[in-house]
Tab-separated table of C-alpha atoms and ligand atoms in Angstrom:
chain	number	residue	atom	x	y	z
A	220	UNK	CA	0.000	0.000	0.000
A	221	UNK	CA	1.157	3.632	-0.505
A	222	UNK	CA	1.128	5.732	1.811
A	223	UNK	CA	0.271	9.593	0.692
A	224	UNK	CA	-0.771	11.529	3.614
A	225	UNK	CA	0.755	11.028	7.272
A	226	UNK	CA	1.228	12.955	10.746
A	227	UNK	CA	4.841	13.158	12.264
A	228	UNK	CA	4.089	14.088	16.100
A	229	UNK	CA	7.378	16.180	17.473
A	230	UNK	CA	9.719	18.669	15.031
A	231	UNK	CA	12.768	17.723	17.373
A	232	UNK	CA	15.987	16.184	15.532
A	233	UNK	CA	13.997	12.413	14.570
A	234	UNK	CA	10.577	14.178	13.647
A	235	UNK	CA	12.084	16.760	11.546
A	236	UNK	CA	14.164	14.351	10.022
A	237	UNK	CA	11.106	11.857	9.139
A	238	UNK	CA	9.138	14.826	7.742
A	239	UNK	CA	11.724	15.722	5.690
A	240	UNK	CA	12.009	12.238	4.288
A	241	UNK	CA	8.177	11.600	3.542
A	242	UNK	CA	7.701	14.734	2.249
A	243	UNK	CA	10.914	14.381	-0.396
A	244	UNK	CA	9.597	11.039	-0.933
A	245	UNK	CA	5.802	12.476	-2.136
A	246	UNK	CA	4.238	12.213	1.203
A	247	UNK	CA	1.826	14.862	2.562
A	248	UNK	CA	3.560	15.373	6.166
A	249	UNK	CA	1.049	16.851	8.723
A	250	UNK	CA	3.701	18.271	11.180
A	251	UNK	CA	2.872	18.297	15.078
A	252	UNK	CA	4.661	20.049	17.959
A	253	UNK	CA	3.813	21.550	20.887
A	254	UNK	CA	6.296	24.195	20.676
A	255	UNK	CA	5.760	26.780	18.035
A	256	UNK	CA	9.604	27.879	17.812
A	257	UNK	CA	10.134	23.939	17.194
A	258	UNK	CA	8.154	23.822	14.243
A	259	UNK	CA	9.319	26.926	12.731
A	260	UNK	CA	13.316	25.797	13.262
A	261	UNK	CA	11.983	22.220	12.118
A	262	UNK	CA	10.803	23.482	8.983
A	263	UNK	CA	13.675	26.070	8.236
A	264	UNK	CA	16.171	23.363	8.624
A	265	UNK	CA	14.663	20.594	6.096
A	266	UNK	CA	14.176	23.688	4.094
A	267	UNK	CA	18.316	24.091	4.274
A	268	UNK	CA	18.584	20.686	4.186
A	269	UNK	CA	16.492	20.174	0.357
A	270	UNK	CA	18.714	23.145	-0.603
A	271	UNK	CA	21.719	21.525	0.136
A	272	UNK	CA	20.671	18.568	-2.046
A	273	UNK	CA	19.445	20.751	-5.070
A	274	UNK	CA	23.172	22.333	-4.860
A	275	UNK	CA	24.655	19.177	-5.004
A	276	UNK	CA	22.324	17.544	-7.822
A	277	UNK	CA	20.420	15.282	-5.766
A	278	UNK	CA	16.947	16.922	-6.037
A	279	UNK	CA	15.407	19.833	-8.611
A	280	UNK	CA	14.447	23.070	-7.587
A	281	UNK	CA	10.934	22.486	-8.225
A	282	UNK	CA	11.134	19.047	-6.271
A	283	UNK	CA	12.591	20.864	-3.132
A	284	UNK	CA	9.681	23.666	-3.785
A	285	UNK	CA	6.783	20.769	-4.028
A	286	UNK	CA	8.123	18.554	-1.127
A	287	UNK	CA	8.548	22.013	1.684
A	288	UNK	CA	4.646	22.361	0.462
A	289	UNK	CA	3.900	19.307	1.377
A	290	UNK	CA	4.787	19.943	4.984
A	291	UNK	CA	2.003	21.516	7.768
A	292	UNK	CA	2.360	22.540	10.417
A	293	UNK	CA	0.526	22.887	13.744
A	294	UNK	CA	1.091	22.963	17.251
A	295	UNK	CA	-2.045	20.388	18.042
A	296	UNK	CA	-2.993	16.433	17.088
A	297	UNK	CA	-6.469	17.921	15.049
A	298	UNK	CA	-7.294	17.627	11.815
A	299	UNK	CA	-5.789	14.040	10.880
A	300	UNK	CA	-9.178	12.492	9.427
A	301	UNK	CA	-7.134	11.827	6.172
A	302	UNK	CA	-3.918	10.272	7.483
A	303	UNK	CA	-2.674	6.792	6.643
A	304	UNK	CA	-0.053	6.766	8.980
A	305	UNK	CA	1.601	8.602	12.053
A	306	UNK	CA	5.064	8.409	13.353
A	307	UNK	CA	5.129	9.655	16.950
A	308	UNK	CA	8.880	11.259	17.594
A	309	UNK	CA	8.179	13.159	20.839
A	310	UNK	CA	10.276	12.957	24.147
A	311	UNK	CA	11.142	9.434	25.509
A	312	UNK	CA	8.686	8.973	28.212
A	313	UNK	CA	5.667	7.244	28.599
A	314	UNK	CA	3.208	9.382	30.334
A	315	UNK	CA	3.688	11.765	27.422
A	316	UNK	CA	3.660	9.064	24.870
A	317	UNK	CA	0.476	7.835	26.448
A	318	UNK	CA	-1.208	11.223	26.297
A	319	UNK	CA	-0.283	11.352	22.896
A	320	UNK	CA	-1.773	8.060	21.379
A	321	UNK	CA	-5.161	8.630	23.912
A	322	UNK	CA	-4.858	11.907	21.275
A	323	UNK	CA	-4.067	10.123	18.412
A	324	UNK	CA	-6.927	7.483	18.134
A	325	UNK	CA	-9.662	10.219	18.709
A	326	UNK	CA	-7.840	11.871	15.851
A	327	UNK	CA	-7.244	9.752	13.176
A	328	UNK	CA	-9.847	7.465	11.313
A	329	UNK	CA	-9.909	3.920	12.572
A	330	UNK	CA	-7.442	2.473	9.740
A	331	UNK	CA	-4.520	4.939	10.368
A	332	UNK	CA	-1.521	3.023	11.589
A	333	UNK	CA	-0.138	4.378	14.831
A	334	UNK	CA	3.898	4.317	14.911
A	335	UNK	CA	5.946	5.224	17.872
A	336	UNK	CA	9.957	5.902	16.868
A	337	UNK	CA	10.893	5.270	20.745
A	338	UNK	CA	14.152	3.819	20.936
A	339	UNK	CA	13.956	2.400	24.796
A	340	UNK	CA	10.166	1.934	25.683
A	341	UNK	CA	8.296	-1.286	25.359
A	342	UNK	CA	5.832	-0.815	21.994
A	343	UNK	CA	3.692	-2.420	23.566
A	344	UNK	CA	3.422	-0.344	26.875
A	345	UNK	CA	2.971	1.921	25.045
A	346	UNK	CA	-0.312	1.078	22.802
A	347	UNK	CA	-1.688	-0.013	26.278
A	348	UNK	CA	-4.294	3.273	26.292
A	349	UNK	CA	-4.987	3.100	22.415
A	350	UNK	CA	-8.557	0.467	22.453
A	351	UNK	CA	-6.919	-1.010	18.980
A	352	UNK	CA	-3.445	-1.738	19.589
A	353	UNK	CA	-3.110	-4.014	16.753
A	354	UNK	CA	-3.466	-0.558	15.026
A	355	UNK	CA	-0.001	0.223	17.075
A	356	UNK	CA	3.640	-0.509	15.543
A	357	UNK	CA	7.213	0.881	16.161
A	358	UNK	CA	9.014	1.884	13.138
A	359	UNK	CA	12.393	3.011	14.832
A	360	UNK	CA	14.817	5.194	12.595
A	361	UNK	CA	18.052	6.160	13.259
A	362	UNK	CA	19.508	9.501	13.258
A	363	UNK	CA	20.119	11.274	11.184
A	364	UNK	CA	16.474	9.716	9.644
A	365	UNK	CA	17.338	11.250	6.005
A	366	UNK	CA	20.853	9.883	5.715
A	367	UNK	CA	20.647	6.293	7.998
A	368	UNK	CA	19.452	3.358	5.631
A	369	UNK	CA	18.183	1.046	8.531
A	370	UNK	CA	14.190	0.985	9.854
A	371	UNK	CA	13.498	-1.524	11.964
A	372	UNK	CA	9.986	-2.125	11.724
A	373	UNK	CA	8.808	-3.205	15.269
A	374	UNK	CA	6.136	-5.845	15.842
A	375	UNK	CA	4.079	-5.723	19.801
A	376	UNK	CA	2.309	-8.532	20.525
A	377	UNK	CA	-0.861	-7.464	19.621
A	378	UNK	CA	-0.041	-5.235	16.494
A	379	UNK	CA	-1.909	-6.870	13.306
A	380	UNK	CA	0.443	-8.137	10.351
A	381	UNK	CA	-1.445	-5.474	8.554
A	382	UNK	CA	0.051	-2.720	10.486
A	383	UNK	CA	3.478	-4.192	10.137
A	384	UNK	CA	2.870	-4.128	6.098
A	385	UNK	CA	2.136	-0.689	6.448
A	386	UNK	CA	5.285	0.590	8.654
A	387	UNK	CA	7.480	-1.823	6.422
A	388	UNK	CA	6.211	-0.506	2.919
A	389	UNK	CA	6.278	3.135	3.812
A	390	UNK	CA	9.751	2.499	4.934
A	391	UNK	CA	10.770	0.720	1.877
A	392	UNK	CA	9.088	3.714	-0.520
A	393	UNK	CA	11.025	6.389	1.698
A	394	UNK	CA	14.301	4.246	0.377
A	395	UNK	CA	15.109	2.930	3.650
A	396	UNK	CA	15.782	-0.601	4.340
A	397	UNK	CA	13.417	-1.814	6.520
A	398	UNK	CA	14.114	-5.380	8.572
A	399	UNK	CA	11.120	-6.507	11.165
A	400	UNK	CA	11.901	-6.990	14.967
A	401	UNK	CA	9.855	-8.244	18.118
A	402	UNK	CA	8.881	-5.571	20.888
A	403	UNK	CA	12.068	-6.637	23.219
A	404	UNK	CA	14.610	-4.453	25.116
A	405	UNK	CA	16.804	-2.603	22.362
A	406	UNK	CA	14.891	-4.249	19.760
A	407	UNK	CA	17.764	-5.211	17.191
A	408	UNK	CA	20.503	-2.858	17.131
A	409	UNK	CA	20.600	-1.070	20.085
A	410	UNK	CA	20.597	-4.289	22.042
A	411	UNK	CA	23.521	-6.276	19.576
A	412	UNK	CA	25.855	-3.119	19.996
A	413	UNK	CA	25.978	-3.521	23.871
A	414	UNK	CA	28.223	-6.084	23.234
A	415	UNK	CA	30.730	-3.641	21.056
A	416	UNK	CA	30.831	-0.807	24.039
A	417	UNK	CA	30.481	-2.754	26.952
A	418	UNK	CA	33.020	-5.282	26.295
A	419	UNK	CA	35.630	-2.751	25.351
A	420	UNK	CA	34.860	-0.671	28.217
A	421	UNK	CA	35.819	-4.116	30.336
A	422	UNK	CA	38.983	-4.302	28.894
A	423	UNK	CA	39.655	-0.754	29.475
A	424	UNK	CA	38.326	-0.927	33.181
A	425	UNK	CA	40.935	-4.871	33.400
A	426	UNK	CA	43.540	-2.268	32.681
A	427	UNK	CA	44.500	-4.382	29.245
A	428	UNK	CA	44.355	-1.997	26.565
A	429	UNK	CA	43.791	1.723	26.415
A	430	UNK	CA	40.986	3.603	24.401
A	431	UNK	CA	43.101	4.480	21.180
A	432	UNK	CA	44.655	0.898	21.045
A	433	UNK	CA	41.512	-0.716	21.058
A	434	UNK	CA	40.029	1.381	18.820
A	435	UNK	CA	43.017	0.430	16.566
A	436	UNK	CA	42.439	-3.130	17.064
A	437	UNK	CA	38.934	-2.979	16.201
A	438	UNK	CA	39.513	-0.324	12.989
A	439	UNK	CA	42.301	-2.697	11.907
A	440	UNK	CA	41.395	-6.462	12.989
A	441	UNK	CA	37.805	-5.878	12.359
A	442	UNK	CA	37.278	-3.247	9.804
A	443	UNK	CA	34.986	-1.534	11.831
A	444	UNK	CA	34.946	2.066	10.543
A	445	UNK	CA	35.120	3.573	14.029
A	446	UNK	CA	36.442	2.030	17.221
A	447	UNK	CA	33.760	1.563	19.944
A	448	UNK	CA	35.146	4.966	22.147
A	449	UNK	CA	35.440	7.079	19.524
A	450	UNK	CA	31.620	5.823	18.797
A	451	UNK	CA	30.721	6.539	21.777
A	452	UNK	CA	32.131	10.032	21.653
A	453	UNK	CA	30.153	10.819	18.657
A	454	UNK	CA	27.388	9.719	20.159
A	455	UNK	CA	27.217	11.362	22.972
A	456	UNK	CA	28.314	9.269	26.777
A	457	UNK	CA	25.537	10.069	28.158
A	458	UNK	CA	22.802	8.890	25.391
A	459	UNK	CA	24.903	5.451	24.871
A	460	UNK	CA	25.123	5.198	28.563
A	461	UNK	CA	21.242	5.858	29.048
A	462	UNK	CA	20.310	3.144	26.432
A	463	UNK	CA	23.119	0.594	28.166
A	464	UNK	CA	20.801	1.668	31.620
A	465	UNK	CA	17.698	0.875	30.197
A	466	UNK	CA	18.602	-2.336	28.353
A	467	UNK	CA	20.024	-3.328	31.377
A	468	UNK	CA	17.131	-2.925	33.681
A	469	UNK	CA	14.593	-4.280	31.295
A	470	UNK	CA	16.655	-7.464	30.701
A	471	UNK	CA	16.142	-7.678	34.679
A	472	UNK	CA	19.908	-6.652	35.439
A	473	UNK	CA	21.367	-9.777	33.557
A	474	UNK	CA	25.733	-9.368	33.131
A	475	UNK	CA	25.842	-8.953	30.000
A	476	UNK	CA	24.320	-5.451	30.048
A	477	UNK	CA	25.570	-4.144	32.993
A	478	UNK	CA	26.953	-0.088	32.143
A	479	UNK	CA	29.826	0.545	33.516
A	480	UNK	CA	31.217	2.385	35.765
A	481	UNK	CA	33.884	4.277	34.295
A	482	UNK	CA	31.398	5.896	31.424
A	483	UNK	CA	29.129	6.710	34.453
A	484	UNK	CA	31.793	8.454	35.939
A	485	UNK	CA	32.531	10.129	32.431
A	486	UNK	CA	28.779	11.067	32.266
A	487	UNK	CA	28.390	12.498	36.114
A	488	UNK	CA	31.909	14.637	35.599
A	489	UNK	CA	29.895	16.284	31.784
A	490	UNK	CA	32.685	14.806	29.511
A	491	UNK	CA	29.852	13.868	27.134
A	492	UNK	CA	31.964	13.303	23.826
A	493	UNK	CA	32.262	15.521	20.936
A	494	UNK	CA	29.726	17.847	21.947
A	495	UNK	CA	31.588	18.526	25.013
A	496	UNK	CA	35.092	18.502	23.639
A	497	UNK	CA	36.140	16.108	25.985
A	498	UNK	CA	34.742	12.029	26.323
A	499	UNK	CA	37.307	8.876	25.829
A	500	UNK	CA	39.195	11.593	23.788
A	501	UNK	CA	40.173	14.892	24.384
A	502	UNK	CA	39.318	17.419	21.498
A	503	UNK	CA	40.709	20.570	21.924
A	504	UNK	CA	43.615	20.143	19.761
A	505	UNK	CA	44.365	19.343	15.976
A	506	UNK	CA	43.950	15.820	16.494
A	507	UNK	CA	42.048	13.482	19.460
A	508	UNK	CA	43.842	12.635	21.851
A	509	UNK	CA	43.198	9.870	24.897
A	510	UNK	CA	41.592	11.824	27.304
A	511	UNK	CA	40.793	8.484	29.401
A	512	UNK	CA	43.977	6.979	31.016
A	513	UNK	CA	44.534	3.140	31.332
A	514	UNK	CA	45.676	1.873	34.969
A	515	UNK	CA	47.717	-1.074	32.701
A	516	UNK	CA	47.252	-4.382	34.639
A	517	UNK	CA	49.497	-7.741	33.273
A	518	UNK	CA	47.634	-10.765	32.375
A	519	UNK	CA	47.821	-14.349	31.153
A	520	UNK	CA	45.593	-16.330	29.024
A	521	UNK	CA	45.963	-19.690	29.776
A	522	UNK	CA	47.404	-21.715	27.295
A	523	UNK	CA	43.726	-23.183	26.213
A	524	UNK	CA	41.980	-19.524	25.650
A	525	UNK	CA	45.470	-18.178	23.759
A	526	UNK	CA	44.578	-21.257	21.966
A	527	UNK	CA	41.131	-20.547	20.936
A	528	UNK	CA	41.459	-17.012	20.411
A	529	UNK	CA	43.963	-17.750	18.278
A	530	UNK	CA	41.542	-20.004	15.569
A	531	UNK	CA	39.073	-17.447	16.280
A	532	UNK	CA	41.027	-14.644	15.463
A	533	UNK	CA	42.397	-16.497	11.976
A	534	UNK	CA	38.842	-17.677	11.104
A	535	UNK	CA	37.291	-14.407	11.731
A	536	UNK	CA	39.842	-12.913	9.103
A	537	UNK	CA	42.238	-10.681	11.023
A	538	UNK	CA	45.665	-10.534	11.482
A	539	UNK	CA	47.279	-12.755	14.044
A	540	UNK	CA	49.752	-9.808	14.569
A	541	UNK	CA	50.375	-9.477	18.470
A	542	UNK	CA	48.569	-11.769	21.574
A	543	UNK	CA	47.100	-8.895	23.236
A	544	UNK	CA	45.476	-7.375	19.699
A	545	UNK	CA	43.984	-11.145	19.606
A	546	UNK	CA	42.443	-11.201	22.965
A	547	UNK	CA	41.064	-7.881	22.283
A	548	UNK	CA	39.326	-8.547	19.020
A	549	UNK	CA	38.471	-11.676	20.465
A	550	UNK	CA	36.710	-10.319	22.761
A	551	UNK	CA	34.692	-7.840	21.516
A	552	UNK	CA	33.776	-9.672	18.509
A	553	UNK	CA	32.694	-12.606	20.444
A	554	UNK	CA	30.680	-11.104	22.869
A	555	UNK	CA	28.625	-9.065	19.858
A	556	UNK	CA	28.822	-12.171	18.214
A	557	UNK	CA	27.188	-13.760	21.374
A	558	UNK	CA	24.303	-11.299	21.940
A	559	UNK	CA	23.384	-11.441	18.134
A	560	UNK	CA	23.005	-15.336	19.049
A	561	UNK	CA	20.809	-14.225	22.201
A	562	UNK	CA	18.470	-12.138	20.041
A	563	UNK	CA	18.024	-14.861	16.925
A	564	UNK	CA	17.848	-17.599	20.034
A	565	UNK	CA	14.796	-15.307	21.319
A	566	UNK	CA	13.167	-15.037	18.337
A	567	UNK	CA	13.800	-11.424	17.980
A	568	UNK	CA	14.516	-11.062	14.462
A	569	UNK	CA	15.587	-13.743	11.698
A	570	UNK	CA	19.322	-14.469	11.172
A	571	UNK	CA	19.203	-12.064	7.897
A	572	UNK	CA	17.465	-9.311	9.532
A	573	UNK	CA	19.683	-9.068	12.594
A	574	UNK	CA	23.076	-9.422	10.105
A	575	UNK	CA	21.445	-6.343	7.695
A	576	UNK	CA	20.162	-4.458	10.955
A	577	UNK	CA	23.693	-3.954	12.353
A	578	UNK	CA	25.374	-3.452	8.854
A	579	UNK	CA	22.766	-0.738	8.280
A	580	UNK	CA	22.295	0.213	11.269
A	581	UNK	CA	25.690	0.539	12.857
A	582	UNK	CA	27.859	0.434	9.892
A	583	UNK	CA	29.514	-2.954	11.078
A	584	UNK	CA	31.387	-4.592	7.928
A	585	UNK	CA	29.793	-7.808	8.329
A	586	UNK	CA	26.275	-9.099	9.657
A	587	UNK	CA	27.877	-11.022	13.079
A	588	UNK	CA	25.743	-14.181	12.186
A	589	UNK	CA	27.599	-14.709	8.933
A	590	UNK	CA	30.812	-13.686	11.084
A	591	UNK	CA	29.938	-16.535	13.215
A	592	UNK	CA	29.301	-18.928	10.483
A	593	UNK	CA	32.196	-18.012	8.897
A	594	UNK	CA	34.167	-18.458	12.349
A	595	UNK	CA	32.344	-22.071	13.167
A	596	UNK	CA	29.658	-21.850	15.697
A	597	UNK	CA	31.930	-24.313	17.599
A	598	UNK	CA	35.234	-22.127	17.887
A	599	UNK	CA	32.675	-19.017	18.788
A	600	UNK	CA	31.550	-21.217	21.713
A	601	UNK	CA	34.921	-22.020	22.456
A	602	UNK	CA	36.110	-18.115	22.989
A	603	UNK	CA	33.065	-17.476	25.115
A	604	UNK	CA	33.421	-21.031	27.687
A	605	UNK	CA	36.819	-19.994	28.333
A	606	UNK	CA	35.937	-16.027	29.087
A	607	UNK	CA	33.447	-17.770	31.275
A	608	UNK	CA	35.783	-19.382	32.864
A	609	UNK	CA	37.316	-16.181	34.085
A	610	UNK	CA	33.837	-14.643	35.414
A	611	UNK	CA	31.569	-15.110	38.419
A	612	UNK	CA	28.637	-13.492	36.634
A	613	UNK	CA	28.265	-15.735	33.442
A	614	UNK	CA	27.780	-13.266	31.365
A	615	UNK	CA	29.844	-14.795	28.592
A	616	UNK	CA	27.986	-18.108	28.672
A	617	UNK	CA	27.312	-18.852	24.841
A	618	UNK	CA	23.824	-18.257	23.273
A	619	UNK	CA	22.208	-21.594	22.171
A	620	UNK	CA	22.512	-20.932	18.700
A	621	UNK	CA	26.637	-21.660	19.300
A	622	UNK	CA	26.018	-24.849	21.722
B	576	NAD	N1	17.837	11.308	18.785
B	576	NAD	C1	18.095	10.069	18.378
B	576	NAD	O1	19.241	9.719	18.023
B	576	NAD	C2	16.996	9.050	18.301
B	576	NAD	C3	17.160	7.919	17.481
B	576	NAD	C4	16.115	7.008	17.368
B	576	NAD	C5	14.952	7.205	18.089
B	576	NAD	N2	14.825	8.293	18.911
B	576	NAD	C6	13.542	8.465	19.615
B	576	NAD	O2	12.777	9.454	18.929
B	576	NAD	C7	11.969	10.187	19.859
B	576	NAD	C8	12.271	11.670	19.735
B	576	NAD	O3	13.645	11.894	19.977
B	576	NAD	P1	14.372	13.248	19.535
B	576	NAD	O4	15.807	13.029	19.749
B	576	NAD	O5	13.866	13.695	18.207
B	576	NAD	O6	13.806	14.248	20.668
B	576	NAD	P2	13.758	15.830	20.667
B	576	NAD	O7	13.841	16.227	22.086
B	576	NAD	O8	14.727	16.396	19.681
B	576	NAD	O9	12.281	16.156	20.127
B	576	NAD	C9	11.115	15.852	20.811
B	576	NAD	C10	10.058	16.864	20.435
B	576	NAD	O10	8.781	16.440	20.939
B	576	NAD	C11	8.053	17.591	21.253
B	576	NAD	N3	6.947	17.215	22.150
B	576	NAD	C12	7.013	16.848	23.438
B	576	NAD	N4	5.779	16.523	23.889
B	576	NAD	C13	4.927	16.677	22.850
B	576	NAD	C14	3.539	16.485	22.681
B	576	NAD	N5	2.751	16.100	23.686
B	576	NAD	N6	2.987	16.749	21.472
B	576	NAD	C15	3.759	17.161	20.439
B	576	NAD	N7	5.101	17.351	20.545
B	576	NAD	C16	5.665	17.111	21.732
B	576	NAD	C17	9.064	18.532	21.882
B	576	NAD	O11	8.617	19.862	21.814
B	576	NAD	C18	10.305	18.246	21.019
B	576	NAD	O12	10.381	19.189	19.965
B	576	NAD	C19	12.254	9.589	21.225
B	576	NAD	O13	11.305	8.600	21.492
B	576	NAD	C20	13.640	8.971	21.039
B	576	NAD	O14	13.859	7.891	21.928
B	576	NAD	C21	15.805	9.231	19.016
């Protein structure tokens, strides 16, 4: 189905960045935010935005002129009797969210798809005030919504397969790429990554590597195209720390998601990253620098782990260069590896949907289920018994996909 006319509700940095999207894409965006000032900077920065791509070829003059006309504003949920779809982008709580779906269904005709973009709240919970809910979806996007390819279309348990057609397809016309996940904790992505920050932060916090080498290691070994600090400095500490909090407590505190405490630290002293200047790195100079010392600690692998991360390491496809570049890699890989095995094992997503979500998503250079099929599901398990071996906690104990 085609979808012509839909409602955006909140101009903030994901709203904006949806309307822009529909509207380029032929879409008749009805644009809804409380604040007035919102709306007007909202619609003044697509504006810039379509400019930017007429300069550099990517749209017409007359396409940029059509699509800003396409976009209305107003500063109430009213007037939606025509709407096929709405995305609801507002702040990330659920009283508000609430309040604004109890809006939403008196507004919309009965067949209008209800989408929430949260990132960190249970669909579900959410469509708990709406009387249809299998009229309720999430379609999350990732910022910035124009550029990122990845949607993850985002199934409750009681949203119809209809409504799921219509988040998907809408997706799919906008360009994105659109891969379906169950309503669980961090959904695809944001759940799969844990495994890429938290893990490095570890070895940071065991005192075996500092930020820039294992940044290095992972921008080298595993042809990630950032390391997971300097990520997490362009993402901002204290929005990867708040989605490593939430994960954690919705997955009932397990191990694996625990935050740690030297980013909390990070995040209660305001070195936020980029936007601060100072993070993992320091920015005030020409270059980064390591802004986050490392209290170096010596360790051994016992002969049976050097072993294993050894054939993982050469399976996986990275250099063997240097034991403690190995155990790194190993590491991290594994335990991203591991949670992508969690979330298939769950049913949260199929095998190709998880692999595409984090490529898309996240910009990793493989899907980590092909990663692990290319690595043998047995030498994965391998990495993660030994690590183990070497916790209290369990929280490296292998997925059942890998036993
Ligand atoms: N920023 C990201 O990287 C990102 C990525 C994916 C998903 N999300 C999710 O998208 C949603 C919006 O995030 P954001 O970063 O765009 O937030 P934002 O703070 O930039 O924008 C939120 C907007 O909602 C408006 N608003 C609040 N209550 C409202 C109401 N009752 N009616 C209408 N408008 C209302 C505010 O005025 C504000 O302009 C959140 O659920 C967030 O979790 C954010």
């Amino acid at each position: 189905m085609n979808t012509n006319n839909i409602a955006v509700i909140g101009a903030g940095t994901m709203g904006a960045g949806i309307a822009q999207l529909a509207a380029a894409h032929g879409c008749t965006v009805h644009l809804i935010d409380l604040s007035a000032e919102v709306l007007a900077k909202a619609v003044a920065d697509i504006r810039k935005r379509y400019a930017r791509s007429v300069e550099k070829g990517r749209m017409s003059t007359e396409d940029a002129d059509a699509a800003i006309a396409r976009i209305r504003t107003s500063g109430a949920i009213a007037g939606l009797d025509d709407v096929e779809l709405v995305i609801e982008a507002v702040v990330e709580r659920l009283d508000v969210k609430h309040a604004v779906f109890a809006s939403l269904e008196k507004a919309t005709p009965p067949s209008a798809v209800l989408a929430t973009n949260t990132s960190s709240l249970s669909v579900g919970r959410i469509a708990e005030r709406v009387s249809d809910p299998s009229r309720v979806i999430g379609m999350h996007f990732f910022n910035p919504a124009p550029v990122m390819p990845l949607v993850e279309v985002i199934a409750a348990k009681e949203s119809s397969p209809e409504s799921v057609s219509v988040g998907f397809d809408a997706a799919r016309a906008w360009g994105k790429v659109p891969v379906c996940a169950k309503d669980t904790p961090g959904f695809i992505v944001n759940r799969v990554a844990r495994g890429f920050y938290l893990e490095a932060l570890r070895l940071l916090g065991e005192g075996v590597a500092g930020v820039d080498e294992i940044d290095l290691v992972m921008r080298t070994h595993g042809k990630f195209r950032m390391g997971p600090f300097e990520l997490m400095d362009l993402v901002g500490l204290d929005v990867n720390y708040a989605v490593s909090a939430s994960v954690h407590e919705r997955m009932d505190g397990h191990a694996r998601f625990a935050p740690h405490p030297i980013q909390r630290a990070l995040v209660d002293a305001g070195s936020l990253g980029r936007k601060t200047g100072r993070g993992f790195y320091d920015y005030s100079g020409e270059a980064p620098i390591p802004a986050q010392g490392v209290d170096r600690q010596s360790f051994e692998l016992t002969p049976l782990l050097s072993e294993t991360v050894l054939a993982f390491t050469v399976r996986s496809g990275a250099p063997t260069a240097g034991a403690t570049e190995q155990y790194v890699f190993s590491r991290i890989l594994a335990a991203i590896i591991n949670e992508a095995g969690f979330a298939y094992s769950q049913g949260v997503a199929d095998s190709a949907d998880i692999d595409t979500a984090m490529q898309k998503g996240t910009n990793y250079p493989k899907g980590p289920l092909a990663w692990a099929d290319e690595i043998g599901h047995e030498t994965v398990a391998g990495v993660l018994r030994r690590m183990n071996e070497m916790v209290t906690d369990g929280r490296y104990a292998p997925a059942p996909l890998f036993v």
